[in-house]
Amino acid sequence: MKIIIAGAGEVGFHLAKLLSYESQEITLIDTNKESLIHADTHLDIKVIRGDATSIAILKEARVESSDLVIGVTASETTNITVCVLSKQLGAKKTIARISNTEFITNKDEVGFTKFGIDELISPEALAASEIELSLKQTSFNDNYEFEDGALTMAGLTLSKEALFVGKKVKEAAQIFPEIHFVPIAIQRAGTQFTLIPRGDTKFKRGDNVVFITSEGGAEELCKLTGKVNLEIKNVMILGGSQIGFKSARDLSDKGFNVKLLEKNKERAFDIADELPNVLVINSDGRKVDILDEEGLSDMDAFVAVGDNSETNIMSCLVAKSKGVNKTIALVENMDYFELSHSIGIDTLINKKLLAANNIFRYIRKGEVVAMTKLSNMNAELLEFEVKETSAICNKVIKHIEFPRSAIIGGVIRNGVGLIALGDFKIQKGDRVVVCSLLRSIKGVEKLFL
């Protein structure tokens, strides 16, 4: 695919990096010379210095033959303009990064597709949604919902209390035949190796395991693994950034008691005016004594979404030491994922990765409805819609020549999530959730064309 990315900031560069690994033809446009030099030096892509809203610049990037144009500059006006112009000049698909979430809420009413914008994304809104989901499923360190929870991905580390540790997958299935979950990926303790489990795969203590659950599966999984899904009521948020603001607003609307700490006085007063149900405190929450004064030890969850990843991590560690059950940190450096999990932070949020996941489904073949990359694993979770022409249509799973390093986790049929085992027959219109190692994705895509 030929892909044009407008904006070489943190999201744009990360997208270009991930897409270049996939051997896509990438052109990156930005006005910042240093950002482009950095991208040109580190990535195998084409860079163009200039204003992405310039028709001449877009033509230089050969927009007329592009498969996808992505506007991810810091200005949503620029991103929208880039997408509108690109579509008029011949681009097949366009995606605009926006900060005003009203655009997403009302996109059908406004009709952005008529203007030439196929998709709107907000990394900040995605991060806020991820935080809310993590607070709903406190026992898991990784979550993702398909079709509003018809199927849910849940990741956790197996302790010695897990009843199926030491057993093979097929043995566990015989012992617990009525369960509503299935393992789809395993990372052995102390390794970077991702394993797609089969019937003879043995669960081991310390394994980081990703499951797909249908309705009721999350509760069963907690019981069998010795985890407790604690009810979260009191939440402290460190940082009044867009993510902090959106999280505080959404959580308070859902009935959580939210306390937000923001060191900038003007910003703190603005948030307090807009969110009357949130207790906003103008204070430097990076200081341990301040956190103590504001009742950190009384909180059920602590969410650090400040501008500095290291500060967010350290603040979460302080919260853990004070007995807070659930900690969530916003981190920009992808290298922190493994480190932070190993030292006790429950959930890590990276808005670049969330934005990339949202965009990646547009470069996958087949009818990809949703996708996410598994944290710290060399695998993707994709939701495909089955067409009549799909090779997988009207076939029983055990008779499908599925790649060995991929697995069907579940099927959503008529809005209901189902755990699909070997005797399950795939039908037209089904939405099939597949976990695949990166090397097998092309093989999986062919089954859904």
Short mmCIF file of C-alpha atoms in Angstrom, two decimals:
data_model
loop_
_atom_site.label_atom_id
_atom_site.label_comp_id
_atom_site.label_asym_id
_atom_site.label_seq_id
_atom_site.Cartn_x
_atom_site.Cartn_y
_atom_site.Cartn_z
CA MET A 1 0.00 0.00 0.00
CA LYS A 2 1.03 3.58 -0.65
CA ILE A 3 0.45 5.58 2.54
CA ILE A 4 0.93 9.31 3.16
CA ILE A 5 1.28 10.53 6.75
CA ALA A 6 0.90 14.24 7.48
CA GLY A 7 2.67 15.07 10.74
CA ALA A 8 6.03 13.77 11.98
CA GLY A 9 5.26 14.23 15.67
CA GLU A 10 5.15 11.38 18.18
CA VAL A 11 2.06 9.69 16.69
CA GLY A 12 3.11 10.25 13.07
CA PHE A 13 6.64 8.97 13.61
CA HIS A 14 5.43 5.92 15.53
CA LEU A 15 2.92 5.11 12.79
CA ALA A 16 5.58 5.51 10.09
CA LYS A 17 7.89 3.24 12.07
CA LEU A 18 5.33 0.47 12.48
CA LEU A 19 4.09 0.70 8.91
CA SER A 20 7.61 0.69 7.48
CA TYR A 21 8.22 -2.63 9.25
CA GLU A 22 5.31 -3.96 7.20
CA SER A 23 7.07 -3.03 3.94
CA GLN A 24 4.49 -0.39 3.12
CA GLU A 25 5.42 2.54 0.88
CA ILE A 26 5.39 5.47 3.31
CA THR A 27 5.68 9.20 2.65
CA LEU A 28 5.95 11.46 5.70
CA ILE A 29 5.16 15.19 5.38
CA ASP A 30 6.00 17.86 7.96
CA THR A 31 7.25 21.44 8.18
CA ASN A 32 9.73 20.61 10.96
CA LYS A 33 13.16 19.95 9.49
CA GLU A 34 14.59 18.21 12.56
CA SER A 35 11.65 15.79 12.85
CA LEU A 36 12.02 14.82 9.20
CA ILE A 37 15.79 14.36 9.47
CA HIS A 38 15.24 12.05 12.46
CA ALA A 39 12.62 10.03 10.56
CA ASP A 40 14.71 9.90 7.38
CA THR A 41 17.75 8.69 9.33
CA HIS A 42 15.96 5.98 11.31
CA LEU A 43 13.26 4.74 8.91
CA ASP A 44 13.14 3.41 5.37
CA ILE A 45 10.59 5.95 4.16
CA LYS A 46 10.32 9.03 1.93
CA VAL A 47 10.11 12.42 3.65
CA ILE A 48 8.86 15.74 2.24
CA ARG A 49 9.31 19.04 4.02
CA GLY A 50 6.35 21.36 3.57
CA ASP A 51 2.77 22.20 4.48
CA ALA A 52 0.59 19.10 4.05
CA THR A 53 -2.39 21.33 3.21
CA SER A 54 -0.52 22.56 0.12
CA ILE A 55 -1.91 20.99 -3.05
CA ALA A 56 1.55 21.17 -4.61
CA ILE A 57 3.07 19.24 -1.69
CA LEU A 58 0.32 16.61 -1.85
CA LYS A 59 0.89 16.19 -5.56
CA GLU A 60 4.63 15.84 -4.93
CA ALA A 61 3.71 12.98 -2.57
CA ARG A 62 1.66 11.46 -5.42
CA VAL A 63 -1.57 11.69 -3.48
CA GLU A 64 -3.60 10.74 -6.57
CA SER A 65 -2.25 7.16 -6.37
CA SER A 66 -2.29 6.81 -2.57
CA ASP A 67 -4.26 4.09 -0.82
CA LEU A 68 -4.41 5.88 2.53
CA VAL A 69 -3.76 9.42 3.78
CA ILE A 70 -3.44 9.93 7.55
CA GLY A 71 -3.53 13.41 9.09
CA VAL A 72 -1.92 13.28 12.56
CA THR A 73 -0.45 16.77 13.02
CA ALA A 74 -1.03 18.65 16.29
CA SER A 75 -3.76 20.71 14.57
CA GLU A 76 -7.10 19.01 13.97
CA THR A 77 -8.01 21.74 11.45
CA THR A 78 -4.91 20.87 9.44
CA ASN A 79 -5.70 17.15 9.63
CA ILE A 80 -9.27 17.64 8.44
CA THR A 81 -8.12 19.92 5.61
CA VAL A 82 -5.44 17.43 4.51
CA CYS A 83 -8.00 14.63 4.34
CA VAL A 84 -10.58 16.66 2.42
CA LEU A 85 -8.02 17.83 -0.13
CA SER A 86 -6.47 14.38 -0.48
CA LYS A 87 -9.81 12.71 -1.17
CA GLN A 88 -10.61 15.29 -3.83
CA LEU A 89 -7.19 14.70 -5.39
CA GLY A 90 -7.70 10.94 -5.65
CA ALA A 91 -6.75 9.30 -2.32
CA LYS A 92 -8.72 6.10 -1.67
CA LYS A 93 -9.09 6.42 2.12
CA THR A 94 -8.41 9.16 4.65
CA ILE A 95 -8.09 9.27 8.45
CA ALA A 96 -7.94 12.47 10.52
CA ARG A 97 -6.67 12.81 14.07
CA ILE A 98 -8.89 15.15 16.08
CA SER A 99 -9.03 16.42 19.65
CA ASN A 100 -12.68 17.52 19.74
CA THR A 101 -14.49 14.28 20.55
CA GLU A 102 -17.83 15.88 19.60
CA PHE A 103 -16.80 15.21 16.02
CA ILE A 104 -16.65 11.47 16.71
CA THR A 105 -19.90 11.42 18.70
CA ASN A 106 -21.77 13.21 15.92
CA LYS A 107 -19.86 11.94 12.87
CA ASP A 108 -22.90 10.24 11.29
CA GLU A 109 -25.12 13.28 11.81
CA VAL A 110 -22.53 15.66 10.37
CA GLY A 111 -21.57 13.25 7.58
CA PHE A 112 -17.79 13.57 7.52
CA THR A 113 -17.58 10.95 4.76
CA LYS A 114 -19.35 13.38 2.43
CA PHE A 115 -16.47 15.81 2.95
CA GLY A 116 -13.93 13.11 2.18
CA ILE A 117 -12.98 11.89 5.69
CA ASP A 118 -13.43 8.14 6.15
CA GLU A 119 -12.42 7.90 9.80
CA LEU A 120 -11.81 10.18 12.79
CA ILE A 121 -9.50 9.16 15.64
CA SER A 122 -8.62 10.79 18.93
CA PRO A 123 -5.62 9.21 20.72
CA GLU A 124 -6.67 11.03 23.88
CA ALA A 125 -10.23 9.67 23.72
CA LEU A 126 -8.88 6.18 23.00
CA ALA A 127 -6.63 6.44 26.05
CA ALA A 128 -9.51 7.62 28.25
CA SER A 129 -11.63 4.66 27.05
CA GLU A 130 -8.77 2.28 27.78
CA ILE A 131 -8.49 3.67 31.32
CA GLU A 132 -12.23 3.22 31.92
CA LEU A 133 -12.10 -0.38 30.67
CA SER A 134 -9.10 -1.14 32.91
CA LEU A 135 -11.01 0.13 35.94
CA LYS A 136 -13.93 -2.16 35.08
CA GLN A 137 -11.67 -5.24 34.92
CA THR A 138 -9.22 -4.60 37.74
CA SER A 139 -7.83 -8.14 37.91
CA PHE A 140 -6.44 -8.02 34.36
CA ASN A 141 -3.36 -6.14 33.15
CA ASP A 142 -4.55 -5.92 29.55
CA ASN A 143 -8.08 -5.46 28.19
CA TYR A 144 -9.85 -4.93 24.89
CA GLU A 145 -13.55 -5.14 24.06
CA PHE A 146 -15.09 -6.29 20.79
CA GLU A 147 -18.63 -5.16 19.91
CA ASP A 148 -19.20 -3.37 23.24
CA GLY A 149 -18.12 -6.37 25.27
CA ALA A 150 -19.69 -9.26 23.32
CA LEU A 151 -16.16 -10.69 23.47
CA THR A 152 -13.40 -9.35 25.70
CA MET A 153 -9.65 -9.85 25.59
CA ALA A 154 -8.16 -10.22 29.06
CA GLY A 155 -4.49 -10.60 29.91
CA LEU A 156 -3.08 -11.74 33.25
CA THR A 157 -0.05 -13.39 34.84
CA LEU A 158 -0.63 -16.88 36.25
CA SER A 159 0.22 -17.31 39.92
CA LYS A 160 0.52 -20.58 41.84
CA GLU A 161 -3.15 -20.14 42.87
CA ALA A 162 -4.34 -20.63 39.26
CA LEU A 163 -6.12 -24.02 39.21
CA PHE A 164 -4.89 -24.98 35.73
CA VAL A 165 -1.16 -24.26 36.27
CA GLY A 166 0.76 -27.43 35.37
CA LYS A 167 -2.06 -28.71 33.15
CA LYS A 168 -2.25 -28.85 29.36
CA VAL A 169 -4.87 -26.75 27.58
CA LYS A 170 -6.87 -29.85 26.57
CA GLU A 171 -6.71 -31.19 30.16
CA ALA A 172 -7.98 -27.89 31.54
CA ALA A 173 -10.81 -27.92 28.97
CA GLN A 174 -11.89 -31.40 30.18
CA ILE A 175 -11.76 -30.41 33.85
CA PHE A 176 -13.65 -27.14 33.28
CA PRO A 177 -15.95 -27.98 30.31
CA GLU A 178 -18.50 -25.19 30.84
CA ILE A 179 -16.04 -22.27 30.83
CA HIS A 180 -16.59 -19.17 28.72
CA PHE A 181 -12.99 -18.32 27.91
CA VAL A 182 -10.13 -19.65 25.82
CA PRO A 183 -6.36 -18.90 25.86
CA ILE A 184 -5.07 -17.30 22.66
CA ALA A 185 -1.48 -16.24 23.45
CA ILE A 186 1.15 -17.06 26.06
CA GLN A 187 4.43 -15.38 26.91
CA ARG A 188 6.66 -17.46 29.14
CA ALA A 189 8.08 -15.76 32.24
CA GLY A 190 11.38 -14.02 31.60
CA THR A 191 11.21 -14.37 27.82
CA GLN A 192 10.11 -12.32 24.81
CA PHE A 193 8.76 -15.43 23.08
CA THR A 194 5.05 -15.38 22.18
CA LEU A 195 3.35 -18.76 21.88
CA ILE A 196 -0.02 -19.52 20.28
CA PRO A 197 -1.39 -22.27 22.57
CA ARG A 198 -2.52 -25.64 21.28
CA GLY A 199 -4.14 -28.58 23.07
CA ASP A 200 -0.82 -29.96 24.32
CA THR A 201 0.51 -26.58 25.52
CA LYS A 202 1.09 -26.60 29.28
CA PHE A 203 0.24 -23.63 31.51
CA LYS A 204 3.15 -22.62 33.74
CA ARG A 205 3.41 -20.40 36.80
CA GLY A 206 4.47 -16.88 35.78
CA ASP A 207 3.05 -17.18 32.27
CA ASN A 208 1.56 -13.98 30.89
CA VAL A 209 -1.59 -15.36 29.24
CA VAL A 210 -4.12 -13.58 27.03
CA PHE A 211 -7.65 -15.00 26.98
CA ILE A 212 -10.80 -14.30 24.98
CA THR A 213 -13.91 -14.33 27.17
CA SER A 214 -17.61 -14.29 26.35
CA GLU A 215 -20.32 -13.14 28.78
CA GLY A 216 -19.50 -14.42 32.27
CA GLY A 217 -16.04 -15.58 31.25
CA ALA A 218 -14.20 -12.82 33.08
CA GLU A 219 -15.74 -13.83 36.42
CA GLU A 220 -14.94 -17.51 35.81
CA LEU A 221 -11.38 -16.62 34.88
CA CYS A 222 -10.93 -14.68 38.12
CA LYS A 223 -12.16 -17.64 40.22
CA LEU A 224 -9.92 -20.17 38.46
CA THR A 225 -6.81 -17.98 38.64
CA GLY A 226 -7.24 -16.76 42.20
CA LYS A 227 -7.74 -13.16 41.07
CA VAL A 228 -10.23 -10.79 42.65
CA ASN A 229 -12.04 -8.28 40.47
CA LEU A 230 -12.29 -5.44 42.99
CA GLU A 231 -14.99 -2.80 42.74
CA ILE A 232 -13.49 0.60 42.02
CA LYS A 233 -15.27 3.61 43.43
CA ASN A 234 -12.67 6.22 44.45
CA VAL A 235 -10.19 7.29 41.77
CA MET A 236 -7.34 9.79 41.93
CA ILE A 237 -6.02 11.19 38.64
CA LEU A 238 -2.64 12.87 38.40
CA GLY A 239 -2.51 15.39 35.56
CA GLY A 240 -5.09 17.63 33.92
CA SER A 241 -4.04 16.87 30.35
CA GLN A 242 -6.65 16.10 27.71
CA ILE A 243 -6.51 12.46 28.75
CA GLY A 244 -6.84 13.39 32.43
CA PHE A 245 -9.77 15.70 31.68
CA LYS A 246 -11.59 13.16 29.48
CA SER A 247 -11.01 10.36 32.00
CA ALA A 248 -12.27 12.48 34.90
CA ARG A 249 -15.34 13.55 32.94
CA ASP A 250 -16.24 10.04 31.73
CA LEU A 251 -15.60 8.37 35.08
CA SER A 252 -17.59 10.92 37.07
CA ASP A 253 -20.46 10.53 34.59
CA LYS A 254 -20.40 6.78 35.34
CA GLY A 255 -20.70 7.39 39.09
CA PHE A 256 -17.06 7.19 40.20
CA ASN A 257 -15.78 9.54 42.90
CA VAL A 258 -12.97 11.34 41.11
CA LYS A 259 -10.23 13.53 42.55
CA LEU A 260 -7.92 15.23 40.03
CA LEU A 261 -4.58 16.90 40.84
CA GLU A 262 -3.27 19.58 38.45
CA LYS A 263 -0.27 21.78 39.28
CA ASN A 264 -1.12 24.56 36.79
CA LYS A 265 -3.49 26.93 38.60
CA GLU A 266 -5.27 28.28 35.52
CA ARG A 267 -5.77 24.80 34.08
CA ALA A 268 -7.02 23.49 37.44
CA PHE A 269 -9.66 26.25 37.68
CA ASP A 270 -10.76 25.65 34.06
CA ILE A 271 -11.26 21.94 34.74
CA ALA A 272 -13.13 22.66 37.98
CA ASP A 273 -15.51 24.98 36.10
CA GLU A 274 -16.21 22.36 33.41
CA LEU A 275 -16.43 19.34 35.73
CA PRO A 276 -18.45 20.33 38.81
CA ASN A 277 -18.73 16.69 39.97
CA VAL A 278 -14.95 16.23 40.07
CA LEU A 279 -12.88 17.41 43.03
CA VAL A 280 -10.06 19.36 41.35
CA ILE A 281 -7.02 20.22 43.46
CA ASN A 282 -4.40 22.75 42.37
CA SER A 283 -1.35 20.94 43.68
CA ASP A 284 1.86 19.26 42.55
CA GLY A 285 0.90 15.61 42.79
CA ARG A 286 4.44 14.49 41.98
CA LYS A 287 5.35 15.02 45.65
CA VAL A 288 4.73 12.13 48.02
CA ASP A 289 3.66 14.33 50.94
CA ILE A 290 1.07 16.04 48.73
CA LEU A 291 -0.35 12.68 47.67
CA ASP A 292 -0.55 11.65 51.32
CA GLU A 293 -2.32 14.89 52.26
CA GLU A 294 -4.89 14.35 49.51
CA GLY A 295 -5.80 10.88 50.78
CA LEU A 296 -3.96 8.62 48.35
CA SER A 297 -4.21 5.63 50.70
CA ASP A 298 -8.02 5.91 50.64
CA MET A 299 -8.20 5.51 46.86
CA ASP A 300 -9.22 2.33 45.03
CA ALA A 301 -7.32 3.37 41.90
CA PHE A 302 -4.60 5.81 40.90
CA VAL A 303 -4.22 7.03 37.31
CA ALA A 304 -1.07 8.96 36.34
CA VAL A 305 -1.44 10.75 33.00
CA GLY A 306 1.05 13.59 33.32
CA ASP A 307 3.42 14.74 30.57
CA ASN A 308 6.41 12.78 31.89
CA SER A 309 6.45 8.97 31.64
CA GLU A 310 9.01 8.55 34.42
CA THR A 311 6.96 10.70 36.79
CA ASN A 312 3.83 8.69 35.97
CA ILE A 313 5.65 5.42 36.67
CA MET A 314 7.15 6.63 39.96
CA SER A 315 3.82 8.07 41.12
CA CYS A 316 2.13 4.72 40.48
CA LEU A 317 4.84 2.94 42.47
CA VAL A 318 4.20 5.35 45.35
CA ALA A 319 0.48 4.60 45.08
CA LYS A 320 1.18 0.86 45.19
CA SER A 321 3.30 1.32 48.32
CA LYS A 322 0.32 3.10 49.94
CA GLY A 323 -1.96 0.13 49.30
CA VAL A 324 -3.83 1.37 46.21
CA ASN A 325 -5.23 -1.70 44.43
CA LYS A 326 -5.20 -0.53 40.80
CA THR A 327 -2.56 1.69 39.19
CA ILE A 328 -2.52 2.96 35.60
CA ALA A 329 0.33 4.92 34.03
CA LEU A 330 0.52 6.78 30.74
CA VAL A 331 3.89 6.09 29.13
CA GLU A 332 5.35 7.39 25.88
CA ASN A 333 8.41 5.14 25.71
CA MET A 334 7.47 1.70 24.39
CA ASP A 335 10.52 0.19 26.12
CA TYR A 336 8.91 0.83 29.51
CA PHE A 337 6.18 -1.77 29.00
CA GLU A 338 8.13 -4.83 30.11
CA LEU A 339 9.99 -2.98 32.88
CA SER A 340 6.90 -1.43 34.41
CA HIS A 341 4.93 -4.68 34.47
CA SER A 342 7.80 -6.42 36.20
CA ILE A 343 7.95 -3.85 39.00
CA GLY A 344 4.27 -3.91 39.82
CA ILE A 345 2.28 -1.33 37.81
CA ASP A 346 -1.03 -2.89 36.81
CA THR A 347 -1.78 -1.25 33.45
CA LEU A 348 0.17 0.87 31.02
CA ILE A 349 -1.40 3.17 28.43
CA ASN A 350 0.38 4.37 25.30
CA LYS A 351 -1.66 6.67 23.08
CA LYS A 352 0.67 6.18 20.11
CA LEU A 353 0.03 2.44 20.20
CA LEU A 354 -3.72 2.94 20.62
CA ALA A 355 -3.82 5.26 17.60
CA ALA A 356 -1.71 2.85 15.56
CA ASN A 357 -4.02 -0.07 16.44
CA ASN A 358 -7.02 1.97 15.33
CA ILE A 359 -5.38 2.83 12.02
CA PHE A 360 -3.74 -0.53 11.34
CA ARG A 361 -6.98 -2.26 10.45
CA TYR A 362 -7.14 -0.14 7.30
CA ILE A 363 -3.98 -1.71 5.94
CA ARG A 364 -5.05 -5.27 6.70
CA LYS A 365 -6.72 -7.25 3.91
CA GLY A 366 -10.16 -8.75 4.36
CA GLU A 367 -13.06 -7.12 6.18
CA VAL A 368 -11.18 -6.10 9.34
CA VAL A 369 -13.62 -4.53 11.79
CA ALA A 370 -11.22 -3.96 14.70
CA MET A 371 -7.71 -4.86 15.79
CA THR A 372 -5.22 -4.41 18.58
CA LYS A 373 -1.61 -5.37 19.14
CA LEU A 374 -1.01 -7.42 22.25
CA SER A 375 1.10 -5.49 24.76
CA ASN A 376 4.70 -6.66 24.79
CA MET A 377 3.84 -9.58 22.50
CA ASN A 378 4.68 -10.20 18.87
CA ALA A 379 1.04 -10.80 17.96
CA GLU A 380 -2.12 -9.06 16.78
CA LEU A 381 -5.76 -9.57 17.64
CA LEU A 382 -8.04 -8.95 14.66
CA GLU A 383 -11.81 -9.01 14.17
CA PHE A 384 -12.84 -10.04 10.65
CA GLU A 385 -16.33 -9.98 9.13
CA VAL A 386 -17.03 -13.14 7.15
CA LYS A 387 -18.21 -12.60 3.58
CA GLU A 388 -19.94 -15.15 1.36
CA THR A 389 -16.78 -15.30 -0.75
CA SER A 390 -14.48 -15.86 2.26
CA ALA A 391 -12.62 -19.19 2.18
CA ILE A 392 -13.61 -19.71 5.81
CA CYS A 393 -17.37 -19.30 5.19
CA ASN A 394 -19.61 -22.34 5.88
CA LYS A 395 -16.69 -24.40 7.18
CA VAL A 396 -16.18 -26.17 10.50
CA ILE A 397 -13.17 -24.74 12.33
CA LYS A 398 -11.30 -28.06 12.68
CA HIS A 399 -11.50 -28.54 8.90
CA ILE A 400 -10.01 -25.12 8.08
CA GLU A 401 -6.34 -25.02 7.10
CA PHE A 402 -5.50 -22.34 9.64
CA PRO A 403 -1.87 -21.23 10.14
CA ARG A 404 -0.28 -22.97 13.12
CA SER A 405 0.81 -19.67 14.63
CA ALA A 406 -2.73 -18.25 14.65
CA ILE A 407 -5.92 -19.20 16.48
CA ILE A 408 -9.63 -18.34 16.42
CA GLY A 409 -10.52 -16.96 19.83
CA GLY A 410 -14.24 -16.40 19.42
CA VAL A 411 -17.11 -15.48 17.11
CA ILE A 412 -19.71 -12.74 17.41
CA ARG A 413 -22.99 -13.84 15.79
CA ASN A 414 -26.02 -11.54 15.82
CA GLY A 415 -24.37 -9.46 18.54
CA VAL A 416 -23.71 -12.43 20.86
CA GLY A 417 -20.15 -13.49 21.71
CA LEU A 418 -19.41 -17.22 21.43
CA ILE A 419 -16.31 -19.23 22.31
CA ALA A 420 -15.73 -21.13 19.06
CA LEU A 421 -14.09 -24.55 19.39
CA GLY A 422 -13.25 -27.18 16.76
CA ASP A 423 -16.83 -28.25 15.88
CA PHE A 424 -18.08 -24.68 15.40
CA LYS A 425 -19.27 -23.81 11.87
CA ILE A 426 -18.44 -20.34 10.55
CA GLN A 427 -21.29 -18.53 8.73
CA LYS A 428 -21.67 -15.47 6.53
CA GLY A 429 -21.94 -12.30 8.63
CA ASP A 430 -20.05 -13.78 11.58
CA ARG A 431 -17.40 -11.58 13.15
CA VAL A 432 -14.41 -13.77 13.90
CA VAL A 433 -11.75 -12.74 16.43
CA VAL A 434 -8.33 -14.13 15.49
CA CYS A 435 -5.01 -13.97 17.34
CA SER A 436 -2.01 -14.28 15.06
CA LEU A 437 1.74 -13.95 15.26
CA LEU A 438 2.96 -11.32 12.80
CA ARG A 439 4.48 -13.89 10.43
CA SER A 440 1.09 -15.55 9.85
CA ILE A 441 -1.11 -12.51 9.32
CA LYS A 442 -1.00 -12.67 5.50
CA GLY A 443 -2.09 -16.30 5.63
CA VAL A 444 -4.98 -15.42 7.95
CA GLU A 445 -6.06 -12.49 5.76
CA LYS A 446 -6.43 -14.79 2.71
CA LEU A 447 -9.11 -16.80 4.54
CA PHE A 448 -11.33 -13.71 4.87
CA LEU A 449 -10.99 -12.12 1.42
#
